[in-house]
Amino acid sequence: MVDQPNPKKRYKVPNSLRAKHLQTETKMQLSPCHTVLHSSPHLSSLFLPPNPLRSHTFISQTLTVALEKSKKKRHVYCRRPSYFEQQRDAPRTSEERSFVSHLSPGSQPARVFAGYTIYKGKAALAIEPKAPEFTPLDSGAFKVSKEGFVFLQFAPAVGSRQYDWSRKQVLSLSIEEIGTLMGLGAKDACEFFHDPNKGRSEEGKVRKFLKVEPLPDGTGHFFNLNVQNRLLNVDESIYIPIARSELIIMNSAFSFIVPYLLGWHAFADTIKPEDSARPTVSSSKSGPELEWGR
């Protein structure tokens, strides 16, 4: 006769078996395979044996989601070139245009006045370029009939930073005289004499003297304009000290403007590549063409 187990009777589990069971349970809880693959919120699922089919299914789903995220298109918006195209094609302002027109002598562009003015305690000096004059020829070309010049205006001071331009005295510098001023050294001096009525009946009645002398300390030059006008009974002298830095600016402006005063800019604008292929007809056996052709 076999003894039946009594359900009400409690059996005592040995301590060695209980410790082994707890150790196995702890290992299953800490197993990364069960935690990652199943990720079940229920603790009972930690004790389930690993299911290879379930694990592979979860891994494939995870990889699919990761690949879909990596394949998602990311748009990068770059700066559009329309702004730069608009800036390039936009018309230039008047300040951006050059004050010298490179048009043909026959055209009539808008006139522009430019100059350089120096203000000192006893006088002011304004310097302005004057354009050359052109004469049309029968062939349709143009010729420089009168070279340009630089206009000097001396105005006396009547107060602090106040000048009487109604009493100004003027003098026109030719291209040769401009070259003389540009060649002055720190200790050099020069003098110009003008008679506006030279060759006329009133010759000698208006006399103008411009003296340029170095300052005693060598920091610049004195510009002294003396005007003797017997017609208006005027005898006036206006002088102004010009610093070396101001002379440098004047020389730079003179160096730039001299070719335009000669009219060479108009000639340069008419040069075309096809002109060099035309045969040169010379009435004599001497000339610049033959000189350079040797």
PDB file of N, CA, C and O in Angstrom, residues 10-87:
ATOM      1  N   ARG A  10       3.155  20.082   6.027  1.00  0.00           N
ATOM      2  CA  ARG A  10       4.220  20.925   5.468  1.00  0.00           C
ATOM      3  C   ARG A  10       5.527  20.156   5.496  1.00  0.00           C
ATOM      4  O   ARG A  10       5.885  19.534   6.488  1.00  0.00           O
ATOM      5  N   TYR A  11       6.205  20.277   4.335  1.00  0.00           N
ATOM      6  CA  TYR A  11       7.503  19.617   4.241  1.00  0.00           C
ATOM      7  C   TYR A  11       8.596  20.680   4.359  1.00  0.00           C
ATOM      8  O   TYR A  11       8.525  21.755   3.773  1.00  0.00           O
ATOM      9  N   LYS A  12       9.598  20.372   5.041  1.00  0.00           N
ATOM     10  CA  LYS A  12      10.705  21.304   5.292  1.00  0.00           C
ATOM     11  C   LYS A  12      11.759  21.138   4.199  1.00  0.00           C
ATOM     12  O   LYS A  12      12.252  20.050   3.949  1.00  0.00           O
ATOM     13  N   VAL A  13      12.058  22.272   3.531  1.00  0.00           N
ATOM     14  CA  VAL A  13      13.038  22.261   2.440  1.00  0.00           C
ATOM     15  C   VAL A  13      14.411  22.478   3.018  1.00  0.00           C
ATOM     16  O   VAL A  13      14.617  23.392   3.818  1.00  0.00           O
ATOM     17  N   PRO A  14      15.368  21.663   2.632  1.00  0.00           N
ATOM     18  CA  PRO A  14      16.724  21.835   3.170  1.00  0.00           C
ATOM     19  C   PRO A  14      17.289  23.205   2.775  1.00  0.00           C
ATOM     20  O   PRO A  14      16.974  23.765   1.717  1.00  0.00           O
ATOM     21  N   ASN A  15      18.148  23.717   3.620  1.00  0.00           N
ATOM     22  CA  ASN A  15      18.754  25.043   3.359  1.00  0.00           C
ATOM     23  C   ASN A  15      19.652  25.041   2.118  1.00  0.00           C
ATOM     24  O   ASN A  15      19.745  26.026   1.397  1.00  0.00           O
ATOM     25  N   SER A  16      20.284  23.926   1.838  1.00  0.00           N
ATOM     26  CA  SER A  16      21.167  23.862   0.663  1.00  0.00           C
ATOM     27  C   SER A  16      20.379  24.004  -0.640  1.00  0.00           C
ATOM     28  O   SER A  16      20.787  24.702  -1.561  1.00  0.00           O
ATOM     29  N   LEU A  17      19.203  23.329  -0.689  1.00  0.00           N
ATOM     30  CA  LEU A  17      18.374  23.459  -1.890  1.00  0.00           C
ATOM     31  C   LEU A  17      17.785  24.858  -2.032  1.00  0.00           C
ATOM     32  O   LEU A  17      17.642  25.390  -3.132  1.00  0.00           O
ATOM     33  N   ARG A  18      17.395  25.444  -0.881  1.00  0.00           N
ATOM     34  CA  ARG A  18      16.837  26.802  -0.944  1.00  0.00           C
ATOM     35  C   ARG A  18      17.891  27.797  -1.431  1.00  0.00           C
ATOM     36  O   ARG A  18      17.607  28.687  -2.239  1.00  0.00           O
ATOM     37  N   ALA A  19      19.104  27.691  -0.973  1.00  0.00           N
ATOM     38  CA  ALA A  19      20.161  28.614  -1.416  1.00  0.00           C
ATOM     39  C   ALA A  19      20.447  28.440  -2.902  1.00  0.00           C
ATOM     40  O   ALA A  19      20.657  29.398  -3.638  1.00  0.00           O
ATOM     41  N   LYS A  20      20.444  27.193  -3.386  1.00  0.00           N
ATOM     42  CA  LYS A  20      20.685  26.943  -4.806  1.00  0.00           C
ATOM     43  C   LYS A  20      19.575  27.522  -5.666  1.00  0.00           C
ATOM     44  O   LYS A  20      19.795  28.071  -6.740  1.00  0.00           O
ATOM     45  N   HIS A  21      18.335  27.409  -5.165  1.00  0.00           N
ATOM     46  CA  HIS A  21      17.201  27.971  -5.917  1.00  0.00           C
ATOM     47  C   HIS A  21      17.302  29.491  -6.005  1.00  0.00           C
ATOM     48  O   HIS A  21      17.038  30.093  -7.047  1.00  0.00           O
ATOM     49  N   LEU A  22      17.663  30.142  -4.897  1.00  0.00           N
ATOM     50  CA  LEU A  22      17.796  31.603  -4.897  1.00  0.00           C
ATOM     51  C   LEU A  22      18.914  32.054  -5.824  1.00  0.00           C
ATOM     52  O   LEU A  22      18.815  33.060  -6.520  1.00  0.00           O
ATOM     53  N   GLN A  23      20.007  31.292  -5.852  1.00  0.00           N
ATOM     54  CA  GLN A  23      21.120  31.635  -6.727  1.00  0.00           C
ATOM     55  C   GLN A  23      20.714  31.546  -8.199  1.00  0.00           C
ATOM     56  O   GLN A  23      21.027  32.392  -9.009  1.00  0.00           O
ATOM     57  N   THR A  24      19.974  30.513  -8.551  1.00  0.00           N
ATOM     58  CA  THR A  24      19.494  30.347  -9.926  1.00  0.00           C
ATOM     59  C   THR A  24      18.521  31.452 -10.311  1.00  0.00           C
ATOM     60  O   THR A  24      18.533  31.994 -11.413  1.00  0.00           O
ATOM     61  N   GLU A  25      17.655  31.818  -9.368  1.00  0.00           N
ATOM     62  CA  GLU A  25      16.683  32.887  -9.618  1.00  0.00           C
ATOM     63  C   GLU A  25      17.374  34.216  -9.849  1.00  0.00           C
ATOM     64  O   GLU A  25      16.984  34.994 -10.710  1.00  0.00           O
ATOM     65  N   THR A  26      18.430  34.469  -9.073  1.00  0.00           N
ATOM     66  CA  THR A  26      19.163  35.737  -9.222  1.00  0.00           C
ATOM     67  C   THR A  26      19.852  35.808 -10.574  1.00  0.00           C
ATOM     68  O   THR A  26      19.865  36.828 -11.241  1.00  0.00           O
ATOM     69  N   LYS A  27      20.446  34.701 -11.012  1.00  0.00           N
ATOM     70  CA  LYS A  27      21.091  34.675 -12.312  1.00  0.00           C
ATOM     71  C   LYS A  27      20.105  34.935 -13.436  1.00  0.00           C
ATOM     72  O   LYS A  27      20.382  35.634 -14.403  1.00  0.00           O
ATOM     73  N   MET A  28      18.909  34.371 -13.321  1.00  0.00           N
ATOM     74  CA  MET A  28      17.902  34.580 -14.357  1.00  0.00           C
ATOM     75  C   MET A  28      17.441  36.030 -14.390  1.00  0.00           C
ATOM     76  O   MET A  28      17.150  36.584 -15.437  1.00  0.00           O
ATOM     77  N   GLN A  29      17.355  36.667 -13.226  1.00  0.00           N
ATOM     78  CA  GLN A  29      16.936  38.068 -13.193  1.00  0.00           C
ATOM     79  C   GLN A  29      17.992  38.982 -13.796  1.00  0.00           C
ATOM     80  O   GLN A  29      17.675  39.975 -14.426  1.00  0.00           O
ATOM     81  N   LEU A  30      19.273  38.631 -13.593  1.00  0.00           N
ATOM     82  CA  LEU A  30      20.350  39.463 -14.100  1.00  0.00           C
ATOM     83  C   LEU A  30      20.751  39.110 -15.513  1.00  0.00           C
ATOM     84  O   LEU A  30      21.656  39.696 -16.065  1.00  0.00           O
ATOM     85  N   SER A  31      20.105  38.109 -16.112  1.00  0.00           N
ATOM     86  CA  SER A  31      20.480  37.687 -17.461  1.00  0.00           C
ATOM     87  C   SER A  31      20.139  38.781 -18.459  1.00  0.00           C
ATOM     88  O   SER A  31      18.993  39.191 -18.541  1.00  0.00           O
ATOM     89  N   PRO A  32      21.115  39.309 -19.231  1.00  0.00           N
ATOM     90  CA  PRO A  32      20.809  40.369 -20.207  1.00  0.00           C
ATOM     91  C   PRO A  32      19.950  39.885 -21.338  1.00  0.00           C
ATOM     92  O   PRO A  32      19.232  40.648 -21.944  1.00  0.00           O
ATOM     93  N   CYS A  33      20.017  38.568 -21.616  1.00  0.00           N
ATOM     94  CA  CYS A  33      19.216  38.044 -22.728  1.00  0.00           C
ATOM     95  C   CYS A  33      17.738  38.183 -22.443  1.00  0.00           C
ATOM     96  O   CYS A  33      16.969  38.650 -23.262  1.00  0.00           O
ATOM     97  N   HIS A  34      17.313  37.754 -21.229  1.00  0.00           N
ATOM     98  CA  HIS A  34      15.889  37.855 -20.889  1.00  0.00           C
ATOM     99  C   HIS A  34      15.470  39.305 -20.761  1.00  0.00           C
ATOM    100  O   HIS A  34      14.389  39.687 -21.173  1.00  0.00           O
ATOM    101  N   THR A  35      16.295  40.132 -20.195  1.00  0.00           N
ATOM    102  CA  THR A  35      15.906  41.524 -19.960  1.00  0.00           C
ATOM    103  C   THR A  35      15.754  42.281 -21.272  1.00  0.00           C
ATOM    104  O   THR A  35      14.805  43.023 -21.474  1.00  0.00           O
ATOM    105  N   VAL A  36      16.656  42.091 -22.205  1.00  0.00           N
ATOM    106  CA  VAL A  36      16.628  42.850 -23.444  1.00  0.00           C
ATOM    107  C   VAL A  36      15.629  42.285 -24.429  1.00  0.00           C
ATOM    108  O   VAL A  36      14.855  43.012 -25.034  1.00  0.00           O
ATOM    109  N   LEU A  37      15.611  40.961 -24.555  1.00  0.00           N
ATOM    110  CA  LEU A  37      14.788  40.361 -25.603  1.00  0.00           C
ATOM    111  C   LEU A  37      13.318  40.384 -25.266  1.00  0.00           C
ATOM    112  O   LEU A  37      12.490  40.617 -26.121  1.00  0.00           O
ATOM    113  N   HIS A  38      12.988  40.130 -23.994  1.00  0.00           N
ATOM    114  CA  HIS A  38      11.570  40.064 -23.617  1.00  0.00           C
ATOM    115  C   HIS A  38      11.077  41.407 -23.104  1.00  0.00           C
ATOM    116  O   HIS A  38       9.985  41.817 -23.459  1.00  0.00           O
ATOM    117  N   SER A  39      11.854  42.041 -22.258  1.00  0.00           N
ATOM    118  CA  SER A  39      11.484  43.349 -21.680  1.00  0.00           C
ATOM    119  C   SER A  39      10.048  43.352 -21.217  1.00  0.00           C
ATOM    120  O   SER A  39       9.271  44.232 -21.536  1.00  0.00           O
ATOM    121  N   SER A  40       9.669  42.321 -20.511  1.00  0.00           N
ATOM    122  CA  SER A  40       8.306  42.206 -20.005  1.00  0.00           C
ATOM    123  C   SER A  40       8.218  42.899 -18.666  1.00  0.00           C
ATOM    124  O   SER A  40       9.112  42.786 -17.828  1.00  0.00           O
ATOM    125  N   PRO A  41       7.125  43.590 -18.384  1.00  0.00           N
ATOM    126  CA  PRO A  41       6.988  44.245 -17.088  1.00  0.00           C
ATOM    127  C   PRO A  41       6.686  43.273 -15.962  1.00  0.00           C
ATOM    128  O   PRO A  41       6.738  43.637 -14.793  1.00  0.00           O
ATOM    129  N   HIS A  42       6.290  42.038 -16.290  1.00  0.00           N
ATOM    130  CA  HIS A  42       5.936  41.073 -15.260  1.00  0.00           C
ATOM    131  C   HIS A  42       7.170  40.315 -14.823  1.00  0.00           C
ATOM    132  O   HIS A  42       7.991  39.897 -15.641  1.00  0.00           O
ATOM    133  N   LEU A  43       7.306  40.139 -13.531  1.00  0.00           N
ATOM    134  CA  LEU A  43       8.468  39.423 -12.996  1.00  0.00           C
ATOM    135  C   LEU A  43       8.435  37.957 -13.366  1.00  0.00           C
ATOM    136  O   LEU A  43       9.477  37.312 -13.478  1.00  0.00           O
ATOM    137  N   SER A  44       7.235  37.406 -13.574  1.00  0.00           N
ATOM    138  CA  SER A  44       7.134  35.991 -13.885  1.00  0.00           C
ATOM    139  C   SER A  44       7.780  35.658 -15.214  1.00  0.00           C
ATOM    140  O   SER A  44       8.227  34.544 -15.450  1.00  0.00           O
ATOM    141  N   SER A  45       7.802  36.636 -16.116  1.00  0.00           N
ATOM    142  CA  SER A  45       8.401  36.372 -17.408  1.00  0.00           C
ATOM    143  C   SER A  45       9.899  36.185 -17.315  1.00  0.00           C
ATOM    144  O   SER A  45      10.518  35.635 -18.212  1.00  0.00           O
ATOM    145  N   LEU A  46      10.523  36.648 -16.246  1.00  0.00           N
ATOM    146  CA  LEU A  46      11.963  36.475 -16.091  1.00  0.00           C
ATOM    147  C   LEU A  46      12.331  35.019 -15.859  1.00  0.00           C
ATOM    148  O   LEU A  46      13.466  34.619 -16.090  1.00  0.00           O
ATOM    149  N   PHE A  47      11.405  34.237 -15.378  1.00  0.00           N
ATOM    150  CA  PHE A  47      11.675  32.828 -15.088  1.00  0.00           C
ATOM    151  C   PHE A  47      11.336  31.928 -16.249  1.00  0.00           C
ATOM    152  O   PHE A  47      11.494  30.730 -16.155  1.00  0.00           O
ATOM    153  N   LEU A  48      10.792  32.486 -17.329  1.00  0.00           N
ATOM    154  CA  LEU A  48      10.474  31.666 -18.485  1.00  0.00           C
ATOM    155  C   LEU A  48      11.742  31.292 -19.204  1.00  0.00           C
ATOM    156  O   LEU A  48      12.688  32.087 -19.298  1.00  0.00           O
ATOM    157  N   PRO A  49      11.810  30.152 -19.777  1.00  0.00           N
ATOM    158  CA  PRO A  49      12.989  29.776 -20.541  1.00  0.00           C
ATOM    159  C   PRO A  49      13.070  30.586 -21.823  1.00  0.00           C
ATOM    160  O   PRO A  49      12.055  31.010 -22.381  1.00  0.00           O
ATOM    161  N   PRO A  50      14.250  30.860 -22.282  1.00  0.00           N
ATOM    162  CA  PRO A  50      14.383  31.682 -23.499  1.00  0.00           C
ATOM    163  C   PRO A  50      13.789  30.986 -24.705  1.00  0.00           C
ATOM    164  O   PRO A  50      13.991  29.792 -24.904  1.00  0.00           O
ATOM    165  N   ASN A  51      13.051  31.746 -25.461  1.00  0.00           N
ATOM    166  CA  ASN A  51      12.419  31.252 -26.669  1.00  0.00           C
ATOM    167  C   ASN A  51      13.199  31.793 -27.869  1.00  0.00           C
ATOM    168  O   ASN A  51      13.167  32.988 -28.164  1.00  0.00           O
ATOM    169  N   PRO A  52      13.926  30.934 -28.600  1.00  0.00           N
ATOM    170  CA  PRO A  52      14.728  31.448 -29.720  1.00  0.00           C
ATOM    171  C   PRO A  52      13.898  32.087 -30.812  1.00  0.00           C
ATOM    172  O   PRO A  52      14.288  33.072 -31.406  1.00  0.00           O
ATOM    173  N   LEU A  53      12.729  31.575 -31.117  1.00  0.00           N
ATOM    174  CA  LEU A  53      11.886  32.177 -32.147  1.00  0.00           C
ATOM    175  C   LEU A  53      11.459  33.579 -31.752  1.00  0.00           C
ATOM    176  O   LEU A  53      11.464  34.516 -32.551  1.00  0.00           O
ATOM    177  N   ARG A  54      11.078  33.710 -30.459  1.00  0.00           N
ATOM    178  CA  ARG A  54      10.628  35.009 -29.969  1.00  0.00           C
ATOM    179  C   ARG A  54      11.789  36.016 -29.977  1.00  0.00           C
ATOM    180  O   ARG A  54      11.632  37.182 -30.315  1.00  0.00           O
ATOM    181  N   SER A  55      12.965  35.551 -29.625  1.00  0.00           N
ATOM    182  CA  SER A  55      14.125  36.440 -29.579  1.00  0.00           C
ATOM    183  C   SER A  55      14.477  36.928 -30.971  1.00  0.00           C
ATOM    184  O   SER A  55      14.707  38.104 -31.204  1.00  0.00           O
ATOM    185  N   HIS A  56      14.522  36.027 -31.954  1.00  0.00           N
ATOM    186  CA  HIS A  56      14.863  36.442 -33.310  1.00  0.00           C
ATOM    187  C   HIS A  56      13.825  37.388 -33.879  1.00  0.00           C
ATOM    188  O   HIS A  56      14.142  38.304 -34.624  1.00  0.00           O
ATOM    189  N   THR A  57      12.575  37.161 -33.533  1.00  0.00           N
ATOM    190  CA  THR A  57      11.517  38.059 -34.018  1.00  0.00           C
ATOM    191  C   THR A  57      11.712  39.454 -33.483  1.00  0.00           C
ATOM    192  O   THR A  57      11.600  40.446 -34.205  1.00  0.00           O
ATOM    193  N   PHE A  58      12.039  39.552 -32.186  1.00  0.00           N
ATOM    194  CA  PHE A  58      12.222  40.871 -31.575  1.00  0.00           C
ATOM    195  C   PHE A  58      13.454  41.576 -32.161  1.00  0.00           C
ATOM    196  O   PHE A  58      13.434  42.772 -32.417  1.00  0.00           O
ATOM    197  N   ILE A  59      14.517  40.817 -32.415  1.00  0.00           N
ATOM    198  CA  ILE A  59      15.721  41.417 -32.974  1.00  0.00           C
ATOM    199  C   ILE A  59      15.461  41.940 -34.380  1.00  0.00           C
ATOM    200  O   ILE A  59      15.877  43.033 -34.749  1.00  0.00           O
ATOM    201  N   SER A  60      14.742  41.159 -35.194  1.00  0.00           N
ATOM    202  CA  SER A  60      14.448  41.613 -36.554  1.00  0.00           C
ATOM    203  C   SER A  60      13.581  42.860 -36.556  1.00  0.00           C
ATOM    204  O   SER A  60      13.775  43.773 -37.356  1.00  0.00           O
ATOM    205  N   GLN A  61      12.616  42.936 -35.636  1.00  0.00           N
ATOM    206  CA  GLN A  61      11.786  44.130 -35.559  1.00  0.00           C
ATOM    207  C   GLN A  61      12.603  45.333 -35.127  1.00  0.00           C
ATOM    208  O   GLN A  61      12.438  46.438 -35.642  1.00  0.00           O
ATOM    209  N   THR A  62      13.513  45.106 -34.182  1.00  0.00           N
ATOM    210  CA  THR A  62      14.349  46.221 -33.711  1.00  0.00           C
ATOM    211  C   THR A  62      15.247  46.739 -34.820  1.00  0.00           C
ATOM    212  O   THR A  62      15.392  47.948 -35.020  1.00  0.00           O
ATOM    213  N   LEU A  63      15.862  45.835 -35.561  1.00  0.00           N
ATOM    214  CA  LEU A  63      16.729  46.251 -36.650  1.00  0.00           C
ATOM    215  C   LEU A  63      15.948  46.966 -37.751  1.00  0.00           C
ATOM    216  O   LEU A  63      16.421  47.921 -38.351  1.00  0.00           O
ATOM    217  N   THR A  64      14.718  46.500 -38.013  1.00  0.00           N
ATOM    218  CA  THR A  64      13.895  47.136 -39.039  1.00  0.00           C
ATOM    219  C   THR A  64      13.573  48.578 -38.670  1.00  0.00           C
ATOM    220  O   THR A  64      13.658  49.492 -39.491  1.00  0.00           O
ATOM    221  N   VAL A  65      13.207  48.798 -37.393  1.00  0.00           N
ATOM    222  CA  VAL A  65      12.897  50.157 -36.934  1.00  0.00           C
ATOM    223  C   VAL A  65      14.134  51.044 -37.011  1.00  0.00           C
ATOM    224  O   VAL A  65      14.077  52.198 -37.429  1.00  0.00           O
ATOM    225  N   ALA A  66      15.305  50.501 -36.621  1.00  0.00           N
ATOM    226  CA  ALA A  66      16.539  51.283 -36.656  1.00  0.00           C
ATOM    227  C   ALA A  66      16.917  51.662 -38.085  1.00  0.00           C
ATOM    228  O   ALA A  66      17.347  52.785 -38.360  1.00  0.00           O
ATOM    229  N   LEU A  67      16.750  50.713 -39.022  1.00  0.00           N
ATOM    230  CA  LEU A  67      17.088  51.006 -40.405  1.00  0.00           C
ATOM    231  C   LEU A  67      16.146  52.030 -41.010  1.00  0.00           C
ATOM    232  O   LEU A  67      16.541  52.890 -41.781  1.00  0.00           O
ATOM    233  N   GLU A  68      14.846  51.920 -40.639  1.00  0.00           N
ATOM    234  CA  GLU A  68      13.886  52.897 -41.154  1.00  0.00           C
ATOM    235  C   GLU A  68      14.210  54.296 -40.649  1.00  0.00           C
ATOM    236  O   GLU A  68      14.087  55.280 -41.358  1.00  0.00           O
ATOM    237  N   LYS A  69      14.657  54.400 -39.383  1.00  0.00           N
ATOM    238  CA  LYS A  69      15.019  55.711 -38.856  1.00  0.00           C
ATOM    239  C   LYS A  69      16.261  56.264 -39.543  1.00  0.00           C
ATOM    240  O   LYS A  69      16.376  57.455 -39.810  1.00  0.00           O
ATOM    241  N   SER A  70      17.218  55.365 -39.814  1.00  0.00           N
ATOM    242  CA  SER A  70      18.440  55.825 -40.465  1.00  0.00           C
ATOM    243  C   SER A  70      18.206  56.215 -41.913  1.00  0.00           C
ATOM    244  O   SER A  70      18.918  57.038 -42.469  1.00  0.00           O
ATOM    245  N   LYS A  71      17.196  55.600 -42.561  1.00  0.00           N
ATOM    246  CA  LYS A  71      16.902  55.912 -43.950  1.00  0.00           C
ATOM    247  C   LYS A  71      16.026  57.152 -44.119  1.00  0.00           C
ATOM    248  O   LYS A  71      15.757  57.574 -45.230  1.00  0.00           O
ATOM    249  N   LYS A  72      15.579  57.715 -43.002  1.00  0.00           N
ATOM    250  CA  LYS A  72      14.712  58.885 -43.110  1.00  0.00           C
ATOM    251  C   LYS A  72      15.513  60.033 -43.728  1.00  0.00           C
ATOM    252  O   LYS A  72      16.618  60.340 -43.318  1.00  0.00           O
ATOM    253  N   LYS A  73      14.951  60.678 -44.736  1.00  0.00           N
ATOM    254  CA  LYS A  73      15.639  61.748 -45.438  1.00  0.00           C
ATOM    255  C   LYS A  73      15.662  63.010 -44.591  1.00  0.00           C
ATOM    256  O   LYS A  73      14.659  63.405 -44.017  1.00  0.00           O
ATOM    257  N   ARG A  74      16.825  63.621 -44.540  1.00  0.00           N
ATOM    258  CA  ARG A  74      16.988  64.870 -43.813  1.00  0.00           C
ATOM    259  C   ARG A  74      17.288  65.964 -44.830  1.00  0.00           C
ATOM    260  O   ARG A  74      18.220  65.847 -45.614  1.00  0.00           O
ATOM    261  N   HIS A  75      16.514  67.029 -44.832  1.00  0.00           N
ATOM    262  CA  HIS A  75      16.644  68.106 -45.811  1.00  0.00           C
ATOM    263  C   HIS A  75      17.499  69.219 -45.218  1.00  0.00           C
ATOM    264  O   HIS A  75      17.272  69.659 -44.089  1.00  0.00           O
ATOM    265  N   VAL A  76      18.485  69.676 -45.996  1.00  0.00           N
ATOM    266  CA  VAL A  76      19.343  70.781 -45.605  1.00  0.00           C
ATOM    267  C   VAL A  76      19.094  71.917 -46.591  1.00  0.00           C
ATOM    268  O   VAL A  76      19.312  71.760 -47.791  1.00  0.00           O
ATOM    269  N   TYR A  77      18.632  73.040 -46.086  1.00  0.00           N
ATOM    270  CA  TYR A  77      18.303  74.180 -46.923  1.00  0.00           C
ATOM    271  C   TYR A  77      19.505  75.118 -46.986  1.00  0.00           C
ATOM    272  O   TYR A  77      19.956  75.623 -45.963  1.00  0.00           O
ATOM    273  N   CYS A  78      20.034  75.321 -48.182  1.00  0.00           N
ATOM    274  CA  CYS A  78      21.164  76.212 -48.393  1.00  0.00           C
ATOM    275  C   CYS A  78      20.649  77.591 -48.796  1.00  0.00           C
ATOM    276  O   CYS A  78      19.508  77.751 -49.202  1.00  0.00           O
ATOM    277  N   ARG A  79      21.559  78.572 -48.664  1.00  0.00           N
ATOM    278  CA  ARG A  79      21.195  79.941 -49.040  1.00  0.00           C
ATOM    279  C   ARG A  79      20.972  80.017 -50.538  1.00  0.00           C
ATOM    280  O   ARG A  79      21.776  79.567 -51.332  1.00  0.00           O
ATOM    281  N   ARG A  80      19.885  80.599 -50.936  1.00  0.00           N
ATOM    282  CA  ARG A  80      19.551  80.675 -52.347  1.00  0.00           C
ATOM    283  C   ARG A  80      20.365  81.775 -53.029  1.00  0.00           C
ATOM    284  O   ARG A  80      20.623  82.816 -52.448  1.00  0.00           O
ATOM    285  N   PRO A  81      20.770  81.543 -54.282  1.00  0.00           N
ATOM    286  CA  PRO A  81      21.594  82.544 -54.965  1.00  0.00           C
ATOM    287  C   PRO A  81      20.807  83.726 -55.505  1.00  0.00           C
ATOM    288  O   PRO A  81      21.373  84.600 -56.121  1.00  0.00           O
ATOM    289  N   SER A  82      19.512  83.751 -55.284  1.00  0.00           N
ATOM    290  CA  SER A  82      18.719  84.836 -55.849  1.00  0.00           C
ATOM    291  C   SER A  82      19.123  86.183 -55.273  1.00  0.00           C
ATOM    292  O   SER A  82      19.120  87.198 -55.973  1.00  0.00           O
ATOM    293  N   TYR A  83      19.507  86.210 -53.990  1.00  0.00           N
ATOM    294  CA  TYR A  83      19.903  87.477 -53.370  1.00  0.00           C
ATOM    295  C   TYR A  83      21.136  88.046 -54.054  1.00  0.00           C
ATOM    296  O   TYR A  83      21.198  89.221 -54.378  1.00  0.00           O
ATOM    297  N   PHE A  84      22.129  87.174 -54.296  1.00  0.00           N
ATOM    298  CA  PHE A  84      23.356  87.652 -54.908  1.00  0.00           C
ATOM    299  C   PHE A  84      23.134  88.038 -56.362  1.00  0.00           C
ATOM    300  O   PHE A  84      23.752  88.966 -56.871  1.00  0.00           O
ATOM    301  N   GLU A  85      22.220  87.323 -57.045  1.00  0.00           N
ATOM    302  CA  GLU A  85      21.914  87.694 -58.415  1.00  0.00           C
ATOM    303  C   GLU A  85      21.235  89.057 -58.471  1.00  0.00           C
ATOM    304  O   GLU A  85      21.502  89.872 -59.350  1.00  0.00           O
ATOM    305  N   GLN A  86      20.352  89.311 -57.500  1.00  0.00           N
ATOM    306  CA  GLN A  86      19.708  90.618 -57.465  1.00  0.00           C
ATOM    307  C   GLN A  86      20.714  91.719 -57.192  1.00  0.00           C
ATOM    308  O   GLN A  86      20.654  92.799 -57.775  1.00  0.00           O
ATOM    309  N   GLN A  87      21.670  91.454 -56.280  1.00  0.00           N
ATOM    310  CA  GLN A  87      22.680  92.453 -55.994  1.00  0.00           C
ATOM    311  C   GLN A  87      23.586  92.697 -57.193  1.00  0.00           C
ATOM    312  O   GLN A  87      24.016  93.820 -57.449  1.00  0.00           O
TER     313      GLN A  87
END
